[in-house]
Amino acid sequence: MCGITGYVGDSDALPIVSSTLANLEYRGYDSAGVALGNSELEIYKAEGKIGELTLPDSSTARSGIGHTRWSTHGPPTDENAHPHTDCTGEIAVVHNGIIENHAELRAELGAEHTFTSDTDTEVVPHLIEEHWDGEDLLDAVSAVVDRLAGSFAIAVLVEGRNEIVAARQDSPLVIGHGDGETFLASDVPAFVEHSRDVTFLEDGDVARIEPDGVEIYHDGERIERERTAVEWEAEAAEKGGYEHFMLKEIHEQPRALRQALTGRVDALSGDVDLDLGLPEEYLQSLEEIQIVAAGTSYHAGLYAEQLLEELADVRVTTHVASEYDVGGGRDPWQTLVVAITQSGETADTLEALRSAKASGARTLAVTNTVGSTVTREADETVYIHAGPEIGVAATKTFVSQVATATMLAVALGRTRGALSRDEASAVLDSLRGLPGAIQQVLDREAEIEAIAQEYADREAFFFLGRRLGHPVALEGALKLKEISYDHAEGFAAGELKHGPLALVTDDVLVLSVLTQGSNPEATLHNVAEVDTRGAATVGFGEAKGDGSVLDHSFSVPEAGLLEPVVANVYMQLFAYHVARSKGRAIDKPRNLAKSVTVQ
Ligand code: AGP
């Protein structure tokens, strides 16, 4: 998973390619590079971030391609940075994905071609060189694409030509249409300040991108793809005065939630309109829901599982996408498989969805990303409408996923006769109150920052929760570990005494979810167990019992079944301020990238 950009038009390509590339750094940032199309190609590439790349102040190029890398094949070195070129240095290629048959292709190209990197990508420019006759670049690239196995989004630039040829297979690519200029990128935020009129390429597409337009071919035939207007403004993908995207996105949660709820919820009648597109009879006779997801989306799935079982009276299992197997003893037609994915591009989740489809199950995507692969592959899609999330750590999309799952659970509960109108209204009331409840937590940021500073140097951090508090504990730990690099683990509070308690010392901080919906009284007993062993303790919410076992306690505003997700906001702020106090690269933590398009 890497970021690709491209530009053809009338302006200097250099600042456009480098700035659009910087907007994609959330996709990978261990090396970067740019190729500028001139009478001779100019290539600049190096290990490190795009901002560390030595580039001229300006150029005369009117076309260019760029790449920001998250290494898969070959370590992050200058040589392995993209673009890669053929033997003549006339053909430059940037690539996102994995070319699975690269070893075989490299062997076939043989000693006549000189390779300068360890990457799988480098076979592509050399293969193009074999097919290139100086006439039609799209023909040459199409011939090469037919030879590639695996996933790829590639962009090809040849010296002396004012065009880019791009191809997509299982890796996203989007084209931005401008006035006499055209943009290419892995994701819309790259160029949204220049164009909001976009075309998403689909698997198997090969496109010729020129200043005045785009030709798209599929199976050798010229086709037209729909143009979509991007709804959000360019500012949505900027920091807006915050030090980090993550902090901005934490603070955007009330607004993101309002967007998710707009036009969908009628608390008075207890009705939800998600425009689901699945027949009522099917939903009524549904026997099982399987949720597939990764990382934070998996935690949202665990939360959704409990809500769906309680509100819609349906059996639900949640699966780490990379471990998913449809399983025996089921009627696939009566099984709905729900893929939760912010990006809509996570390879593990897409693979799980494909195997579910192949088994005959119906599929539903819950995603944030319009035009993403999951929306094309799932039978139905529900958007979470959180707006662009740039920080690698997912924050606002977690709460928006949970809110969307709540709406889904209420809609299903009503359709299946499991939920009365009054019960549905009560849940929807909590949902409508969620933005306000989260705002109250955000207003206490200074207090949680003080706690973060006091305990930042602890040896380890454990997060405890029961019931709906359990996925929140897992999410709290994931957030802290990914941005602070500290040892953090989330546990079902009752499991602590079955092993993890051995890890508890007086150099540990234990944070627990003590809200409604998380059996707080029982969890408080577990807090007492760690307090006895000298750990420092922080609680979010109020439990009846001996509060003296808590060193610090933060109240959580009333939010019914959604209270644990409100507590999660404290944990997000805690993780952020621990990481900040340690000077971590919060928006681009080491070794990670925003969307993981490899398995
Ligand atoms: C969350 O902070 C992570 N960056 C990561 O776990 C993420 O949630 C996971 O990779 C799934 O991504 P998706 O929602 O785009 O599918």
XYZ file of C-alpha atoms and ligand atoms in Angstrom:
615
model
C 0.000 0.000 0.000
C 1.522 3.160 -1.293
C 0.334 6.447 -2.745
C 0.439 7.329 -6.421
C -0.156 10.689 -8.049
C 0.027 12.005 -11.573
C -0.529 15.248 -13.458
C -0.806 16.354 -17.083
C -1.742 19.913 -18.010
C -0.441 23.398 -18.659
C 1.182 24.140 -15.315
C 4.550 23.211 -13.876
C 4.031 19.560 -12.922
C 6.636 19.571 -10.137
C 4.790 21.483 -7.372
C 1.523 19.759 -8.237
C 2.965 16.250 -8.124
C 4.913 16.908 -4.927
C 2.029 18.572 -3.082
C -0.547 15.982 -4.160
C 1.908 13.316 -3.077
C 2.314 14.928 0.341
C -1.471 14.663 0.708
C -1.174 10.895 0.297
C 1.566 10.289 2.830
C -0.935 8.569 5.111
C -0.711 5.654 2.665
C 2.997 5.084 3.247
C 6.045 7.182 3.885
C 9.278 5.245 3.932
C 10.505 6.534 0.609
C 9.243 8.880 -2.075
C 9.935 9.845 -5.651
C 8.864 11.895 -8.627
C 9.343 11.542 -12.390
C 8.902 14.650 -14.516
C 8.083 14.348 -18.198
C 10.345 16.436 -20.359
C 12.311 15.813 -23.508
C 14.326 13.713 -21.064
C 12.755 12.252 -17.921
C 13.904 13.823 -14.671
C 13.753 11.465 -11.705
C 14.152 12.365 -8.044
C 13.751 9.660 -5.428
C 15.088 8.739 -2.010
C 14.436 6.959 1.237
C 12.346 9.082 3.627
C 9.296 11.276 3.354
C 8.396 13.469 0.390
C 9.351 16.546 2.427
C 12.892 15.191 2.776
C 13.328 14.669 -0.977
C 15.709 17.102 -2.661
C 13.739 18.670 -5.501
C 14.406 21.721 -7.693
C 12.303 24.831 -7.013
C 10.493 24.563 -10.321
C 10.566 22.708 -13.605
C 9.458 23.082 -17.207
C 7.669 19.723 -17.106
C 3.961 19.660 -17.879
C 3.483 16.051 -16.811
C 4.698 14.022 -13.878
C 4.068 11.015 -11.661
C 4.866 10.564 -7.984
C 5.003 7.826 -5.382
C 5.121 7.533 -1.602
C 6.027 4.036 -0.485
C 5.182 1.509 2.208
C 7.702 -1.260 1.565
C 6.682 -4.797 0.783
C 9.422 -6.127 -1.527
C 12.807 -4.700 -0.653
C 13.729 -2.430 2.247
C 13.162 1.336 2.143
C 16.305 2.485 0.318
C 17.038 5.065 -2.376
C 17.319 2.267 -4.950
C 13.990 0.709 -4.025
C 12.125 4.035 -4.046
C 9.795 4.558 -7.015
C 9.663 5.592 -9.872
C 11.461 2.677 -11.485
C 12.743 2.897 -15.016
C 13.618 0.629 -17.925
C 17.184 0.148 -19.214
C 17.013 3.278 -21.400
C 15.715 5.529 -18.621
C 12.916 6.682 -20.943
C 10.052 4.844 -19.231
C 9.130 5.547 -15.596
C 6.646 3.545 -13.524
C 5.091 3.981 -10.096
C 3.166 1.094 -8.558
C 0.962 0.295 -5.587
C 0.313 -3.377 -4.779
C 2.229 -6.602 -5.203
C 3.192 -8.266 -8.467
C 3.099 -11.886 -7.433
C 4.842 -13.324 -10.513
C 7.699 -10.794 -10.434
C 10.398 -13.451 -9.913
C 9.245 -15.418 -12.930
C 9.014 -12.266 -15.071
C 12.447 -11.100 -13.941
C 13.924 -14.458 -14.891
C 12.220 -14.285 -18.268
C 13.571 -10.782 -18.951
C 16.997 -12.265 -18.276
C 20.426 -10.790 -18.555
C 19.461 -8.383 -21.342
C 17.832 -6.125 -18.768
C 19.700 -4.448 -15.946
C 17.809 -4.290 -12.662
C 18.803 -1.762 -10.025
C 16.378 -2.552 -7.173
C 14.959 -5.442 -5.123
C 11.375 -4.474 -5.887
C 8.674 -6.473 -7.609
C 7.742 -3.275 -9.467
C 10.884 -2.996 -11.534
C 9.793 -5.762 -13.911
C 7.054 -3.446 -15.192
C 9.186 -0.762 -16.918
C 11.414 -3.487 -18.376
C 8.407 -5.356 -19.735
C 7.039 -2.120 -21.203
C 10.426 -1.562 -22.823
C 9.989 -4.929 -24.563
C 6.605 -3.866 -25.982
C 7.240 -0.182 -26.635
C 7.540 0.794 -30.318
C 7.307 4.524 -29.833
C 3.707 4.610 -31.096
C 0.907 3.797 -28.686
C 1.845 3.707 -25.000
C -1.583 2.395 -23.990
C -1.106 -0.649 -26.240
C 2.301 -1.366 -24.699
C 1.010 -1.008 -21.118
C -2.072 -3.148 -21.869
C 0.143 -5.921 -23.191
C 2.230 -5.813 -20.007
C -0.764 -5.680 -17.677
C -1.986 -8.929 -19.223
C 1.201 -10.573 -17.965
C 0.972 -9.357 -14.363
C -0.475 -11.452 -11.549
C -1.397 -9.872 -8.224
C -2.675 -6.452 -7.306
C -1.555 -3.266 -8.908
C -2.287 0.340 -9.584
C 0.364 1.625 -11.953
C 1.098 4.899 -13.659
C 3.511 5.104 -16.573
C 5.272 8.162 -17.953
C 7.468 8.140 -21.057
C 9.852 10.943 -21.940
C 8.722 13.458 -24.519
C 5.012 12.562 -24.244
C 2.349 14.640 -22.547
C 0.295 11.676 -21.335
C 0.179 9.174 -18.483
C -1.090 5.647 -18.899
C -2.572 4.077 -15.775
C -3.910 0.610 -15.012
C -5.813 -0.804 -12.079
C -6.253 -4.281 -10.637
C -7.278 -4.602 -6.950
C -5.618 -1.306 -6.000
C -7.465 2.006 -6.112
C -6.950 4.731 -8.718
C -9.031 7.829 -9.268
C -8.871 10.465 -11.993
C -9.622 14.152 -11.322
C -10.922 16.183 -14.259
C -9.805 19.809 -14.506
C -9.920 22.552 -17.086
C -7.149 21.653 -19.520
C -5.480 19.497 -16.879
C -6.045 16.037 -15.467
C -5.004 14.480 -12.168
C -4.441 10.912 -11.115
C -4.143 9.530 -7.589
C -4.687 6.571 -5.301
C -7.253 8.583 -3.371
C -9.279 11.776 -3.767
C -7.649 13.831 -0.940
C -4.501 13.998 -3.074
C -5.969 16.444 -5.578
C -9.268 17.582 -4.051
C -8.067 21.206 -3.922
C -7.695 21.077 -7.737
C -10.630 18.920 -8.800
C -13.767 17.467 -7.255
C -15.034 16.004 -10.533
C -13.727 12.454 -10.446
C -13.809 9.082 -12.158
C -12.933 5.928 -10.221
C -11.152 3.345 -12.341
C -12.319 -0.240 -11.982
C -10.391 -3.512 -11.989
C -9.119 -4.307 -15.476
C -9.242 -0.680 -16.665
C -6.351 0.870 -18.562
C -6.577 4.643 -19.043
C -4.806 7.194 -21.217
C -4.711 10.455 -19.283
C -4.136 13.677 -21.229
C -4.667 17.356 -20.380
C -7.988 17.518 -22.206
C -9.484 14.232 -21.173
C -9.236 10.570 -20.482
C -9.774 7.460 -22.585
C -10.595 4.304 -20.609
C -10.318 0.799 -22.035
C -11.536 -2.466 -20.578
C -10.819 -5.821 -22.247
C -9.497 -3.839 -25.208
C -12.784 -1.936 -25.703
C -13.150 1.810 -25.189
C -15.689 2.418 -22.413
C -17.135 5.362 -20.483
C -17.003 5.462 -16.696
C -19.323 7.566 -14.586
C -18.077 10.915 -13.235
C -18.793 11.604 -9.572
C -18.849 14.928 -7.747
C -16.909 14.806 -4.466
C -19.176 16.231 -1.787
C -16.669 17.369 0.797
C -14.569 20.514 0.576
C -10.791 20.617 0.262
C -10.542 21.977 3.840
C -11.878 18.642 5.115
C -8.548 17.087 4.124
C -6.473 19.819 5.798
C -5.376 20.205 9.420
C -7.452 23.321 10.062
C -5.143 24.748 12.722
C -4.674 21.487 14.659
C -1.172 20.176 15.265
C -2.089 16.765 13.859
C -4.810 15.301 11.679
C -5.538 12.816 14.465
C -6.388 15.576 16.941
C -8.518 17.354 14.351
C -10.356 14.130 13.599
C -10.932 13.405 17.302
C -12.508 16.855 17.618
C -14.542 16.361 14.440
C -16.451 13.449 15.948
C -19.616 15.348 16.897
C -19.855 16.744 13.360
C -19.042 13.407 11.735
C -21.811 11.805 13.758
C -24.340 14.420 12.756
C -23.445 13.750 9.125
C -23.945 10.012 9.687
C -27.390 10.568 11.205
C -28.700 13.259 8.862
C -31.888 12.220 7.092
C -31.743 8.685 8.443
C -33.239 8.754 11.916
C -36.744 9.572 13.122
C -36.542 9.239 16.888
C -40.265 9.953 17.312
C -41.474 7.090 15.145
C -38.502 4.844 15.945
C -37.764 4.527 12.227
C -34.419 4.405 10.484
C -33.939 4.804 6.753
C -30.604 3.427 5.583
C -31.811 2.767 2.039
C -30.596 -0.791 2.530
C -31.804 -2.367 -0.692
C -32.224 -5.809 0.921
C -35.761 -7.283 0.706
C -37.799 -7.154 3.908
C -38.648 -10.871 3.738
C -34.952 -11.666 3.497
C -34.144 -9.572 6.581
C -37.037 -11.156 8.469
C -35.893 -14.707 7.777
C -32.182 -13.967 8.185
C -30.534 -16.585 10.400
C -27.090 -15.124 10.931
C -24.918 -12.080 10.369
C -21.177 -12.500 10.015
C -19.100 -9.348 10.360
C -15.663 -9.232 8.733
C -13.208 -6.420 9.413
C -9.664 -5.517 10.478
C -8.111 -3.355 13.201
C -10.343 -0.585 14.478
C -13.118 -1.658 12.108
C -12.961 -5.102 13.739
C -13.494 -3.458 17.119
C -16.479 -1.570 15.684
C -17.664 -4.974 14.444
C -17.446 -6.449 17.958
C -19.523 -3.548 19.224
C -22.010 -3.970 16.361
C -22.294 -7.697 17.134
C -23.653 -7.005 20.622
C -26.005 -4.288 19.398
C -27.397 -6.446 16.593
C -27.936 -9.435 18.865
C -29.649 -7.321 21.492
C -31.738 -5.066 19.249
C -32.419 -7.218 16.181
C -32.497 -10.651 17.807
C -30.201 -12.245 15.266
C -27.138 -14.439 15.752
C -23.960 -12.492 14.964
C -20.317 -13.525 14.790
C -17.430 -11.133 14.170
C -14.318 -12.276 12.351
C -10.845 -10.861 11.922
C -11.004 -10.598 8.130
C -7.658 -12.285 7.507
C -8.862 -15.342 9.453
C -12.343 -15.515 7.982
C -13.795 -18.759 6.814
C -17.512 -19.023 6.037
C -17.749 -22.072 8.288
C -19.997 -25.113 8.119
C -23.565 -25.774 9.231
C -24.995 -22.612 7.716
C -27.415 -21.760 4.980
C -25.353 -19.188 3.046
C -28.473 -17.632 1.572
C -29.727 -16.891 5.100
C -26.360 -15.461 6.136
C -25.624 -11.785 5.613
C -21.919 -10.967 5.597
C -21.180 -7.383 6.617
C -17.760 -5.965 5.719
C -16.843 -2.964 7.872
C -13.993 -0.973 6.392
C -13.194 2.728 6.561
C -11.142 2.760 3.392
C -13.092 0.140 1.480
C -9.725 -1.056 0.196
C -8.387 -3.332 2.954
C -7.201 -6.450 1.136
C -7.985 -8.837 4.008
C -11.542 -7.547 4.277
C -12.096 -7.661 0.515
C -10.812 -11.218 0.398
C -13.206 -12.246 3.192
C -16.071 -10.577 1.331
C -15.171 -12.420 -1.869
C -15.097 -15.785 -0.164
C -18.473 -15.040 1.458
C -19.928 -14.144 -1.938
C -18.480 -17.254 -3.486
C -20.231 -19.343 -0.825
C -23.586 -17.800 -1.798
C -24.014 -15.363 1.094
C -25.413 -11.883 0.569
C -23.017 -9.073 1.376
C -23.254 -5.574 2.779
C -20.440 -3.010 2.977
C -20.254 -0.408 5.739
C -17.659 2.083 4.582
C -16.572 5.702 4.536
C -15.191 5.794 1.035
C -17.328 6.525 -1.986
C -16.192 4.633 -5.066
C -13.977 2.245 -3.082
C -13.568 -1.387 -4.108
C -15.841 -2.706 -1.367
C -18.742 -0.611 -2.692
C -18.362 -2.222 -6.089
C -18.070 -5.755 -4.789
C -20.658 -5.908 -2.007
C -24.315 -6.399 -2.911
C -25.301 -3.332 -0.892
C -23.469 -0.421 0.728
C -24.181 1.809 3.708
C -21.927 4.857 4.083
C -20.818 6.127 7.465
C -20.382 9.678 6.077
C -17.519 10.613 8.430
C -15.637 12.703 5.846
C -11.993 12.076 4.958
C -9.827 10.580 7.706
C -6.137 11.270 7.092
C -4.463 10.280 10.383
C -3.330 6.669 10.228
C -5.027 6.048 13.576
C -8.764 5.681 13.006
C -10.793 7.843 15.384
C -13.886 9.532 14.014
C -14.575 6.606 11.735
C -14.775 4.226 14.730
C -17.577 6.183 16.350
C -19.310 6.694 12.992
C -19.092 2.957 12.316
C -20.662 2.222 15.694
C -23.380 4.833 15.068
C -24.132 3.325 11.661
C -24.238 -0.162 13.184
C -26.701 1.154 15.771
C -28.959 2.443 13.004
C -28.637 -0.893 11.224
C -29.526 -2.775 14.408
C -32.599 -0.596 14.998
C -33.726 -0.902 11.359
C -33.315 -4.681 11.477
C -34.930 -4.935 14.901
C -37.980 -3.082 13.631
C -38.180 -5.150 10.434
C -37.842 -8.389 12.363
C -40.370 -7.380 15.008
C -37.724 -7.625 17.724
C -37.945 -4.003 18.775
C -41.018 -2.015 19.726
C -41.466 1.532 18.572
C -40.733 2.847 22.086
C -37.619 0.727 22.442
C -36.400 1.901 19.030
C -37.137 5.532 19.937
C -35.103 5.209 23.146
C -32.052 3.889 21.267
C -32.377 6.560 18.583
C -32.624 9.225 21.299
C -29.285 8.037 22.702
C -27.870 8.133 19.205
C -29.046 11.683 18.634
C -27.520 12.667 21.972
C -24.162 11.114 21.089
C -22.581 14.201 19.423
C -23.373 16.301 22.512
C -22.092 13.624 24.907
C -18.826 13.366 22.977
C -18.464 17.140 22.975
C -18.609 17.103 26.784
C -15.681 14.679 26.836
C -13.739 16.755 24.307
C -14.202 19.759 26.569
C -12.196 17.926 29.246
C -9.139 17.414 27.054
C -6.844 19.389 29.379
C -7.605 17.005 32.279
C -6.902 13.890 30.246
C -3.749 15.504 28.858
C -2.530 15.981 32.449
C -3.136 12.268 33.170
C -1.345 11.330 29.956
C 1.676 13.385 30.980
C 1.692 11.974 34.507
C 1.692 8.344 33.351
C 3.360 8.496 29.917
C 6.462 6.695 31.141
C 4.750 3.658 32.614
C 6.155 0.311 31.501
C 2.799 -0.916 30.158
C -0.841 0.108 29.782
C -3.770 -2.269 30.170
C -7.318 -1.474 29.140
C -10.219 -3.350 30.727
C -13.850 -3.632 29.760
C -16.777 -6.014 29.794
C -19.667 -6.404 27.347
C -19.793 -3.257 25.178
C -16.779 -2.017 27.105
C -14.642 -4.884 25.808
C -14.296 -3.722 22.164
C -13.664 -0.240 23.526
C -10.855 -1.575 25.749
C -9.332 -3.321 22.714
C -9.630 -0.122 20.687
C -8.123 1.985 23.495
C -5.075 -0.296 23.559
C -4.721 -0.378 19.753
C -4.806 3.415 19.594
C -2.135 3.806 22.250
C 0.219 1.157 20.871
C 0.024 2.324 17.270
C 0.875 5.951 17.911
C 2.982 5.867 21.109
C 4.764 2.509 20.491
C 4.118 1.600 24.121
C 3.121 -1.842 25.299
C -0.645 -1.640 25.522
C -3.178 -4.445 25.704
C -6.933 -4.609 25.983
C -8.577 -7.367 27.987
C -12.033 -8.608 28.795
C -11.889 -7.532 32.440
C -12.953 -10.936 33.738
C -10.107 -12.635 31.902
C -7.465 -10.698 33.790
C -7.308 -13.175 36.648
C -6.845 -16.040 34.157
C -3.324 -14.991 33.228
C -2.711 -11.334 32.361
C -2.758 -10.384 36.067
C 0.789 -11.751 36.202
C 1.856 -8.739 34.125
C 0.514 -6.210 36.604
C 3.140 -4.340 38.633
C 3.384 -0.917 40.230
C 4.812 0.351 36.933
C 1.598 -0.355 35.024
C -1.387 1.901 34.352
C -4.803 0.238 34.058
C -7.603 2.122 32.304
C -11.111 0.733 32.537
C -14.523 1.241 30.979
C -17.090 1.647 33.755
C -20.092 2.896 31.799
C -23.617 1.653 31.303
C -23.668 -1.379 29.021
C -20.311 -2.618 30.268
C -21.184 -4.312 33.590
C -19.163 -1.703 35.501
C -19.700 -3.168 38.964
C -18.017 -6.429 37.985
C -15.187 -4.558 36.275
C -14.624 -2.504 39.423
C -13.759 -5.757 41.225
C -11.035 -6.350 38.634
C -9.797 -2.817 39.128
C -9.510 -3.630 42.843
C -7.362 -6.659 41.922
C -4.851 -4.508 40.032
C -4.970 -1.751 42.647
C -3.965 -4.314 45.298
C -0.947 -5.170 43.179
C 0.209 -1.569 43.023
C -0.956 -0.525 39.539
C -2.242 3.000 39.012
C -5.850 3.103 37.844
C -8.079 5.360 35.748
C -11.806 4.735 35.280
C -14.166 6.120 32.654
C -17.763 6.117 33.879
C -19.310 5.488 37.232
C -19.734 2.123 38.922
C -21.482 1.428 42.202
C -18.885 0.114 44.612
C -15.620 1.069 46.175
C -14.479 4.006 44.049
C -11.361 4.385 46.201
C -9.631 1.735 44.066
C -9.500 4.339 41.278
C -6.704 6.903 41.313
C -8.561 8.985 38.730
C -12.155 8.882 37.604
C -13.774 10.592 34.604
C -17.541 10.761 34.327
C -19.162 9.765 31.043
C -22.328 11.595 29.958
C -25.507 9.529 29.742
C -25.703 7.818 26.332
C -27.435 4.465 26.936
C -25.922 1.630 24.910
C -23.512 4.105 23.344
C -21.849 5.177 26.576
C -18.790 2.959 26.071
C -18.107 4.666 22.753
C -18.181 8.008 24.562
C -15.615 6.631 27.031
C -13.504 5.725 24.002
C -13.030 9.428 23.255
C -11.160 9.840 26.561
C -8.939 6.956 25.489
C -8.283 8.536 22.087
C -7.210 11.760 23.791
C -5.088 9.814 26.281
C -3.300 7.968 23.446
C -2.805 11.195 21.527
C -1.261 13.066 24.459
C 0.992 10.181 25.522
C 2.295 9.963 21.948
C 2.648 13.733 21.696
C 4.614 13.932 24.939
C 7.036 11.416 23.425
C 7.329 13.335 20.168
C 5.990 10.458 18.063
C 5.008 10.780 14.406
C 1.344 10.716 15.360
C -0.249 10.957 11.922
C 2.268 8.619 10.322
C 3.391 6.110 12.939
C 6.340 3.905 12.080
C 5.734 0.811 9.956
C 2.041 1.587 9.425
C -0.095 3.012 6.650
C -3.682 4.112 6.462
C -5.083 1.503 4.147
C -3.579 -1.938 3.914
C -4.078 -3.123 0.361
C -1.876 -6.197 0.686
C -2.720 -9.461 2.449
C -6.634 1.833 13.103
O -6.192 2.885 13.873
C -5.684 1.287 12.150
N -4.996 2.255 11.421
C -6.099 0.030 11.416
O -6.269 -0.946 12.391
C -7.355 0.051 10.510
O -8.493 0.205 11.287
C -7.394 -1.266 9.711
O -6.267 -1.349 8.887
C -8.654 -1.423 8.899
O -8.786 -0.433 7.925
P -10.142 -0.199 7.166
O -11.152 0.216 8.153
O -9.824 0.860 6.162
O -10.519 -1.508 6.525
